Short mmCIF file of C-alpha atoms in Angstrom, two decimals:
data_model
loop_
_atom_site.label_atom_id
_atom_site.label_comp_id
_atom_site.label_asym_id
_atom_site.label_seq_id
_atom_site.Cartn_x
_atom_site.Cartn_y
_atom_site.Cartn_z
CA UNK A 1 0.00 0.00 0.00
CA UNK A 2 1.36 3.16 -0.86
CA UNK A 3 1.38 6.45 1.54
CA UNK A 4 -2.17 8.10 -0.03
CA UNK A 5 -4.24 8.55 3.23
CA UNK A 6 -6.48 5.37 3.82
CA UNK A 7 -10.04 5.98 2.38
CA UNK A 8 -12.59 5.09 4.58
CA UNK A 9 -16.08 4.36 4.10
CA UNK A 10 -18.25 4.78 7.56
CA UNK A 11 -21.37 2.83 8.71
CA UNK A 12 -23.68 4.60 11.18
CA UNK A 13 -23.72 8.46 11.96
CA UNK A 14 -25.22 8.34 15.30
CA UNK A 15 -23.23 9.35 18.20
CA UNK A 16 -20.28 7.19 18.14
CA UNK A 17 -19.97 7.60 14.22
CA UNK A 18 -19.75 11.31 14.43
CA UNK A 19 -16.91 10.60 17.42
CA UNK A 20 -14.86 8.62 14.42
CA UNK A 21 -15.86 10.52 11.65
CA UNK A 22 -13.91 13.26 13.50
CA UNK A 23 -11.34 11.46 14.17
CA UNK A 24 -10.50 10.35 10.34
CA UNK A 25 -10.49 13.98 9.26
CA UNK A 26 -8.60 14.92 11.76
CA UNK A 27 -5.80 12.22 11.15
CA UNK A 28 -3.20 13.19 8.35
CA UNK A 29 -3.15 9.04 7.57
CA UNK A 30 -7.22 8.70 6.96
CA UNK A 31 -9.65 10.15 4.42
CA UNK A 32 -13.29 9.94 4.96
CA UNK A 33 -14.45 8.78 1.12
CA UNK A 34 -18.25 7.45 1.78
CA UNK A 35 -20.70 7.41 4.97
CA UNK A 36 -23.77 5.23 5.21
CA UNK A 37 -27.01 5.52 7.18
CA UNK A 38 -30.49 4.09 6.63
CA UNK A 39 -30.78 7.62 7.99
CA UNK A 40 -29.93 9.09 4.82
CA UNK A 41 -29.92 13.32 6.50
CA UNK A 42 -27.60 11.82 8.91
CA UNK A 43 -25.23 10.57 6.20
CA UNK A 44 -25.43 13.81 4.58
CA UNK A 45 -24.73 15.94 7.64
CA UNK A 46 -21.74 13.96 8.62
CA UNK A 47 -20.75 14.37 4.36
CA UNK A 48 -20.92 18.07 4.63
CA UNK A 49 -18.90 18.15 7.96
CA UNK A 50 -16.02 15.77 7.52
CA UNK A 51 -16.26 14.74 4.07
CA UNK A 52 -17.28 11.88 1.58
CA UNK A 53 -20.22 10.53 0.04
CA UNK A 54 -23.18 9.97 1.76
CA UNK A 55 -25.94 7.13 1.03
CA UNK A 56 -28.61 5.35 3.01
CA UNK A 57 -27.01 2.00 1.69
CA UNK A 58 -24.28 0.37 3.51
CA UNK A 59 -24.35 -2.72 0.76
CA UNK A 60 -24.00 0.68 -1.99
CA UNK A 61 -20.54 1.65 0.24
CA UNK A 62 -19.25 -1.50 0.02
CA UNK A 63 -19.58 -2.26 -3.66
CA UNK A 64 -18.26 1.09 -4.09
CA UNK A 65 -14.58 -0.53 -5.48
CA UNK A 66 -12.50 2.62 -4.01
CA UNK A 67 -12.36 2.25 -0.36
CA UNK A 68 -9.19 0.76 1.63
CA UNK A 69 -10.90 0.14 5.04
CA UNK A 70 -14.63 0.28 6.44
CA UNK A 71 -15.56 1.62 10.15
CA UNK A 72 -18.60 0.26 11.37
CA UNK A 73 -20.70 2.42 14.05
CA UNK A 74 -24.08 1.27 13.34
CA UNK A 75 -26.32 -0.31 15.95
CA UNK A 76 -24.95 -3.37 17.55
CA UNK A 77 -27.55 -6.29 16.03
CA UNK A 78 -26.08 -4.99 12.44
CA UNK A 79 -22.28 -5.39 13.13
CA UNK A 80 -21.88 -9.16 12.40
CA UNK A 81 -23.30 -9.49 8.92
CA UNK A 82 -21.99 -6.02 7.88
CA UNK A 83 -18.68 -7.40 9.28
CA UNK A 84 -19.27 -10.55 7.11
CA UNK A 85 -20.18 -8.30 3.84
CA UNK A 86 -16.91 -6.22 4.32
CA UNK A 87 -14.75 -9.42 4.24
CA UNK A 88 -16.94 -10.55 1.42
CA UNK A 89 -15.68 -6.91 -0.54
CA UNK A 90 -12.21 -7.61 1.28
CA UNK A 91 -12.03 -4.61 3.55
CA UNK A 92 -10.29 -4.29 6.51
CA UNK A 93 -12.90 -3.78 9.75
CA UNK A 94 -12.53 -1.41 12.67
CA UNK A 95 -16.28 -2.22 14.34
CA UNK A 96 -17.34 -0.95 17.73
CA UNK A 97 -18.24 -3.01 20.67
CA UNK A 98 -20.37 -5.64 21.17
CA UNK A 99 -19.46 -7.86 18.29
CA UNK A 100 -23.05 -9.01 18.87
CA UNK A 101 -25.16 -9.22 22.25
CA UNK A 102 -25.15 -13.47 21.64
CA UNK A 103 -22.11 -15.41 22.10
CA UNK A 104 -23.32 -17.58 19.45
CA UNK A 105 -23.53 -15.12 16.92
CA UNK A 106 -20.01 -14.03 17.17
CA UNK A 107 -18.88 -17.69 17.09
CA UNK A 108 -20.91 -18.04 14.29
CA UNK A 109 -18.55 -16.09 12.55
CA UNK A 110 -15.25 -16.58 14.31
CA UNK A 111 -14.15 -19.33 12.28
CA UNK A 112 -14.09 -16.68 8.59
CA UNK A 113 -12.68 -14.39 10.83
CA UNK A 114 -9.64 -16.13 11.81
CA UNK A 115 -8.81 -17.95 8.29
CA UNK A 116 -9.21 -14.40 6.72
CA UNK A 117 -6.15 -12.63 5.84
CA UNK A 118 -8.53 -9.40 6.14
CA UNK A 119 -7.83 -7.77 9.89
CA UNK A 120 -11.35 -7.12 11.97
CA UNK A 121 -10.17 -4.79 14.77
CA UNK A 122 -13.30 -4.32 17.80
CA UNK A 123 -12.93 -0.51 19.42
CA UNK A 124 -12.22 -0.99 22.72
CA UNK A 125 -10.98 2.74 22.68
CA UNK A 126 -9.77 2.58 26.56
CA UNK A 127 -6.66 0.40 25.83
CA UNK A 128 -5.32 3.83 23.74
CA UNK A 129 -6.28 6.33 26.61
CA UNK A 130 -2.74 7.55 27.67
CA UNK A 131 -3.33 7.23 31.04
CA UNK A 132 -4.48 3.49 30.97
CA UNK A 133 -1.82 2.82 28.71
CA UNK A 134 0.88 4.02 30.77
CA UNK A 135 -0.34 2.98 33.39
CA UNK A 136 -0.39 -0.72 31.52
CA UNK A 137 3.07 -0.60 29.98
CA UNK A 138 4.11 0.83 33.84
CA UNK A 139 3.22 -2.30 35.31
CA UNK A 140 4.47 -4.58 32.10
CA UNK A 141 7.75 -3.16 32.55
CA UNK A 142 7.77 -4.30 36.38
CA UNK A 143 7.50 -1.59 38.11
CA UNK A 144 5.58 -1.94 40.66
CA UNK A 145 6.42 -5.82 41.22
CA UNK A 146 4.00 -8.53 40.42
CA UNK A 147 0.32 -7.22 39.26
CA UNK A 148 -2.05 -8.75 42.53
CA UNK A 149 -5.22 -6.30 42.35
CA UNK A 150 -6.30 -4.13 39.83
CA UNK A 151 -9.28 -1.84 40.56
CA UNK A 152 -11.67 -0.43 37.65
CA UNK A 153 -14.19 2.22 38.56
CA UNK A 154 -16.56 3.40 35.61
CA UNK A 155 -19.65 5.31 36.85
CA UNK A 156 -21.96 7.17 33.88
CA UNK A 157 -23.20 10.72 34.79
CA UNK A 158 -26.60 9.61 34.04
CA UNK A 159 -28.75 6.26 33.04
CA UNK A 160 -29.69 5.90 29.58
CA UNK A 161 -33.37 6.08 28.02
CA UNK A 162 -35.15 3.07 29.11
CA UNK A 163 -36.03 2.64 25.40
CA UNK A 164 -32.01 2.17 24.99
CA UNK A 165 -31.95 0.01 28.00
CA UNK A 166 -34.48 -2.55 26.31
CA UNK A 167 -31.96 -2.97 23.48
CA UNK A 168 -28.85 -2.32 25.08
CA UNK A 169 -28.28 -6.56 26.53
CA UNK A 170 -28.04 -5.07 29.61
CA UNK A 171 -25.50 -3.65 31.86
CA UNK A 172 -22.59 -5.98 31.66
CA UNK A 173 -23.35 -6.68 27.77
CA UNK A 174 -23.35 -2.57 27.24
CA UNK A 175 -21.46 -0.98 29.76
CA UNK A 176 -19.12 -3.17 31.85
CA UNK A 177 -17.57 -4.43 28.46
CA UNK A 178 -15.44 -1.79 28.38
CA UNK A 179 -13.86 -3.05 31.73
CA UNK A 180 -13.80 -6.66 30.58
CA UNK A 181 -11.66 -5.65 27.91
CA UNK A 182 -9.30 -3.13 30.11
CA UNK A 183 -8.91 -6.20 32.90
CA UNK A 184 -7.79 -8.80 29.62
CA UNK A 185 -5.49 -5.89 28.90
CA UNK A 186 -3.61 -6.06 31.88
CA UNK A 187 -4.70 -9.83 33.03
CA UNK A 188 -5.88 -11.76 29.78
CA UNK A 189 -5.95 -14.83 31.34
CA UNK A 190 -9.50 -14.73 33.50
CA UNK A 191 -10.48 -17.63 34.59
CA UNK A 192 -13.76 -16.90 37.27
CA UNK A 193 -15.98 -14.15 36.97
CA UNK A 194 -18.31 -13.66 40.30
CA UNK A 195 -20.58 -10.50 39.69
CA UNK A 196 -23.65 -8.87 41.45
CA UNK A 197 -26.02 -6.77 40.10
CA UNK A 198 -28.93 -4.18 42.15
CA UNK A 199 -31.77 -1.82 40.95
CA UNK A 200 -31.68 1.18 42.92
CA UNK A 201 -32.65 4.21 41.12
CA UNK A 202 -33.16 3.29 37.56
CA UNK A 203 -37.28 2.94 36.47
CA UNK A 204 -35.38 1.98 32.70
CA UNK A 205 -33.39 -1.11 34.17
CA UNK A 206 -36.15 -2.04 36.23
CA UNK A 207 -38.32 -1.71 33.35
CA UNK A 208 -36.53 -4.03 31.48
CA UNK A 209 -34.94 -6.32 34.41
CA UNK A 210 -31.61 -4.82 34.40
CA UNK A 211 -29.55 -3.45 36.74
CA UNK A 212 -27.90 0.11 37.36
CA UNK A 213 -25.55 -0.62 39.60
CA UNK A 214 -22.87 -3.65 39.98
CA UNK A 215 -19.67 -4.87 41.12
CA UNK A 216 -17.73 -7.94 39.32
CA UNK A 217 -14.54 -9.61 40.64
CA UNK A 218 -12.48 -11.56 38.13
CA UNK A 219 -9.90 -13.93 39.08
CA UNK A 220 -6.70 -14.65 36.80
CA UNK A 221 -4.80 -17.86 36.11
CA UNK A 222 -2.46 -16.49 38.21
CA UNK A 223 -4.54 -16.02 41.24
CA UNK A 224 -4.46 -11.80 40.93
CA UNK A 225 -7.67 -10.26 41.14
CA UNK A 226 -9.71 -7.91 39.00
CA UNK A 227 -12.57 -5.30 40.80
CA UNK A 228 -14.88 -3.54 38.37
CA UNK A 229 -17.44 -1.25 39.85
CA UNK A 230 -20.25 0.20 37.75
CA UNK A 231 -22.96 2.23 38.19
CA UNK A 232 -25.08 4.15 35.65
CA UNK A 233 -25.86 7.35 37.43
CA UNK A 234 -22.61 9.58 39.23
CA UNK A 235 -23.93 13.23 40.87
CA UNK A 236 -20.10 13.95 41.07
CA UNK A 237 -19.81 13.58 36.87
CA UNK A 238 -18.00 10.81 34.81
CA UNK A 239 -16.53 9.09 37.30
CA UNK A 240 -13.55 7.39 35.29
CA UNK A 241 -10.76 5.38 37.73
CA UNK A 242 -7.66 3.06 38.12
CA UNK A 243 -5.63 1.25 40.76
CA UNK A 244 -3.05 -0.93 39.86
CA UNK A 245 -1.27 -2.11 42.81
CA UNK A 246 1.82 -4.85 42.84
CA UNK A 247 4.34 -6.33 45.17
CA UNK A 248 6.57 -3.49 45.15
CA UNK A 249 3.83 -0.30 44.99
CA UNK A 250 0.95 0.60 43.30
CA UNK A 251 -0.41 2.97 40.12
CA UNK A 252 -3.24 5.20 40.24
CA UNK A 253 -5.22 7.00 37.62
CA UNK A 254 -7.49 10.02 38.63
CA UNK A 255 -10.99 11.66 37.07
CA UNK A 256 -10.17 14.12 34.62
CA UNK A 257 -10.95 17.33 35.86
CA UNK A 258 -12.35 20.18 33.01
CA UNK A 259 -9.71 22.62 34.15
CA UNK A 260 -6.43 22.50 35.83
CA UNK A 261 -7.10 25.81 37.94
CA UNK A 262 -8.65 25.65 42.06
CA UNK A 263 -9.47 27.92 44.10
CA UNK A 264 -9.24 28.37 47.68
CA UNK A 265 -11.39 30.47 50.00
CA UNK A 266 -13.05 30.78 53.45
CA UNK A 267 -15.15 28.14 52.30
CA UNK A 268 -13.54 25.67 50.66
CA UNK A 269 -9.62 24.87 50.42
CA UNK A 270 -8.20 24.22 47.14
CA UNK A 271 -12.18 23.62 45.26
CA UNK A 272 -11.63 22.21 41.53
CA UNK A 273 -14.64 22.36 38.89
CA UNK A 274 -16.55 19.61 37.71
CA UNK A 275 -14.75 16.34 36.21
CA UNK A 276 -15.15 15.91 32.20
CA UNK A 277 -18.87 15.58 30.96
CA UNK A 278 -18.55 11.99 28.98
CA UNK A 279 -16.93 10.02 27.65
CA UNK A 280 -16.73 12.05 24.29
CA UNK A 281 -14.82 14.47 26.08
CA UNK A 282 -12.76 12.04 28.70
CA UNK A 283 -11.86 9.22 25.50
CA UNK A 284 -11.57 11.92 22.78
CA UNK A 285 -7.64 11.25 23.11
CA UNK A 286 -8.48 7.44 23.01
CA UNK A 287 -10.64 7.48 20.17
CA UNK A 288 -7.65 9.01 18.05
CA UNK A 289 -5.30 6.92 18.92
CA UNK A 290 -7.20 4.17 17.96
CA UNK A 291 -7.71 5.30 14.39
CA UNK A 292 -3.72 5.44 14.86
CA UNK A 293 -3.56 1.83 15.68
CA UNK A 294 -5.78 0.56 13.21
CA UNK A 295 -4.42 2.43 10.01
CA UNK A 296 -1.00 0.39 11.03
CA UNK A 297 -3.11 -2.64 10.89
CA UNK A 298 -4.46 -1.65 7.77
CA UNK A 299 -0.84 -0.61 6.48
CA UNK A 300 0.88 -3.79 7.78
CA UNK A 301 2.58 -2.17 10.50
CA UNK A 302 3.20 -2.94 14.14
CA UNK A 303 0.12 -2.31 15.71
CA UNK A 304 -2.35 -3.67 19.07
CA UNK A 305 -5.83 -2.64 17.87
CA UNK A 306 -8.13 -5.14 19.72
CA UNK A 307 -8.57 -8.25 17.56
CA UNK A 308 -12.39 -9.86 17.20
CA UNK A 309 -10.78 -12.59 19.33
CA UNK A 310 -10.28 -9.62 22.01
CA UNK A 311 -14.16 -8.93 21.13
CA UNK A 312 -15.13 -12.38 21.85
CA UNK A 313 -13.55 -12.72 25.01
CA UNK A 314 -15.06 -9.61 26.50
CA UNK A 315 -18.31 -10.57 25.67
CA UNK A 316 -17.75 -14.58 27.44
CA UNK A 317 -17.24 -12.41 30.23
CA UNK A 318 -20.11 -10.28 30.45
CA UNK A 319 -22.15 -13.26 29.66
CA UNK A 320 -20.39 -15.30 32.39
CA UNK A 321 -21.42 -11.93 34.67
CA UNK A 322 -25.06 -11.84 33.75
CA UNK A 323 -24.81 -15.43 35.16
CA UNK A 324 -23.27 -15.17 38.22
CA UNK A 325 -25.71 -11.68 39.36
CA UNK A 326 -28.71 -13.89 38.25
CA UNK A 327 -27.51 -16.60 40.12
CA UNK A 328 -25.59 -15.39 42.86
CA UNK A 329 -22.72 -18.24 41.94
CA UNK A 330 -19.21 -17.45 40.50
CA UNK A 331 -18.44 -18.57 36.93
CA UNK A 332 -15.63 -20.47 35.94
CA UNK A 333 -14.48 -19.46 32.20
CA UNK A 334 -12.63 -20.63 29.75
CA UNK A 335 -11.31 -17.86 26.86
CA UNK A 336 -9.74 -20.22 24.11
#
């Protein structure tokens, strides 16, 4: 491949595809060629803003014939047989999380997949936040000793729509992924998952017999021990945490603030404004750098985008979660 910028064709302009739309006109490497939405306005207002062609048919932006990789940011129950049809037109994949919400979906397809010699790359967009990732090579590099607990705090400002909720596959399936993935970044080899789940404030996840709040502990070959605590409402704002600690010390990463500057006064000492909004604001760093990532995929280079293997695992694990809350019983898994 020679050093033209890689033309991408984009699938879904919702929230997330705007995010990565961005992100491709932003990067020198990456061109934004076509975008497609059944949506067909949406298509043409991410067009007019970041460039390309819009259309309302993803199957017309594949034939196209003049695209080098496809990112796919449509809703989740599309992502497997879009993922299929871009292998079929022999593009290379960056898809968001969930592969699928059903484990047998995703299996379904893991087998084309892995004898492709296409790359499918799953955006797990945490791994490239600069914080996590130092904090990851930190402890790779020994550091602080041997890696015994690692602590992952994600906390939403609010709870979704309970319309979302309904489609969502619940908390673990939709939220706690994220965390699944960061604890196989640092620990890949889980081998329990024990996880409990409450409704305390949510009418969506009661709604819909999910919960808004839980806490999963995930145990390692090695015996070191993963702690992910969720909740889907935070009055203190995006509450977005790390604690690595090891034999020899321990690694902490803090909320990102919106501004660097305190104040102090009679009635407070040293007061600091609000932490970052969302995560478009906290990951938009992340989200970058995993464009980065991929285009070396694409290009052949070193790279460590997320694989769909990396996409399966994440999601045995949040279905080995929903499990053990429903059950109250840990879950013994097995990643191969």
């Amino acid at each position: 491949m020679n050093d033209s910028p890689i033309r991408f064709g984009l699938i879904g302009t919702g929230r997330i595809g705007q995010v990565h739309a961005r992100s491709i006109a932003e990067n020198p490497r990456t061109a934004l060629s076509r975008v497609a939405d059944p949506f067909v306005e949406g298509a043409r207002s991410v067009a007019a803003r970041f460039g390309g062609t819009p259309t309302d048919s993803a199957d017309e932006l594949l034939a196209a014939g003049d695209l080098d990789a496809v990112l796919i940011a449509s809703p989740t129950p599309t992502h497997v047989p879009l993922i299929s049809a871009a292998l079929d037109a022999g593009l290379p994949v960056l898809c968001e999380k969930p592969i699928d919400l059903d484990l047998a979906a995703v299996d379904a397809l893991r087998g084309r997949v892995a004898a492709s010699p296409v790359p499918v790359a799953i955006g797990f967009n945490r791994r490239f936040d600069p914080a996590f990732a130092d904090v990851r090579a930190r402890v790779r590099a020994g550091e602080i000793g041997e890696l015994e607990q690692l602590t992952i705090t994600s906390r939403d400002p609010a709870a979704p729509p309970a319309d979302y909720v309904g489609v969502s596959g619940g908390i673990f399936r939709d939220m706690t992924i994220h965390d699944f993935d960061m604890a196989r970044f640092f620990l890949p080899d889980i081998v329990e998952v024990q996880a409990s789940g409450s409704t305390l404030f949510d009418e969506g996840a009661r709604q819909h017999g999910d919960f808004d709040t839980a806490v999963v502990v995930l145990r390692s070959r090695s015996g070191a021990l993963v702690t992910i605590v969720n909740s889907r409402h935070s009055a203190v704002g995006y509450d977005q945490r790390m604690e690595a600690f090891g034999s020899r010390g321990m690694l902490n990463v803090a909320n990102a603030p919106t501004s660097l500057v305190s104040v102090s006064t009679a009635a407070a000492v040293e007061a600091r404004p609000p932490y970052q909004d969302f995560f478009l604001d906290r990951y938009r760093e992340a989200y970058a750098a995993e464009l980065e990532a991929f285009v070396s995929t694409v290009r052949g280079e070193p790279s460590e985008s997320p694989t769909f293997e990396d996409g399966r695992a994440a999601l045995v694990l949040a279905e080995a979660a929903q499990r053990s809350a429903e059950t109250g019983r840990s879950v013994p898994v097995d990643l191969d």
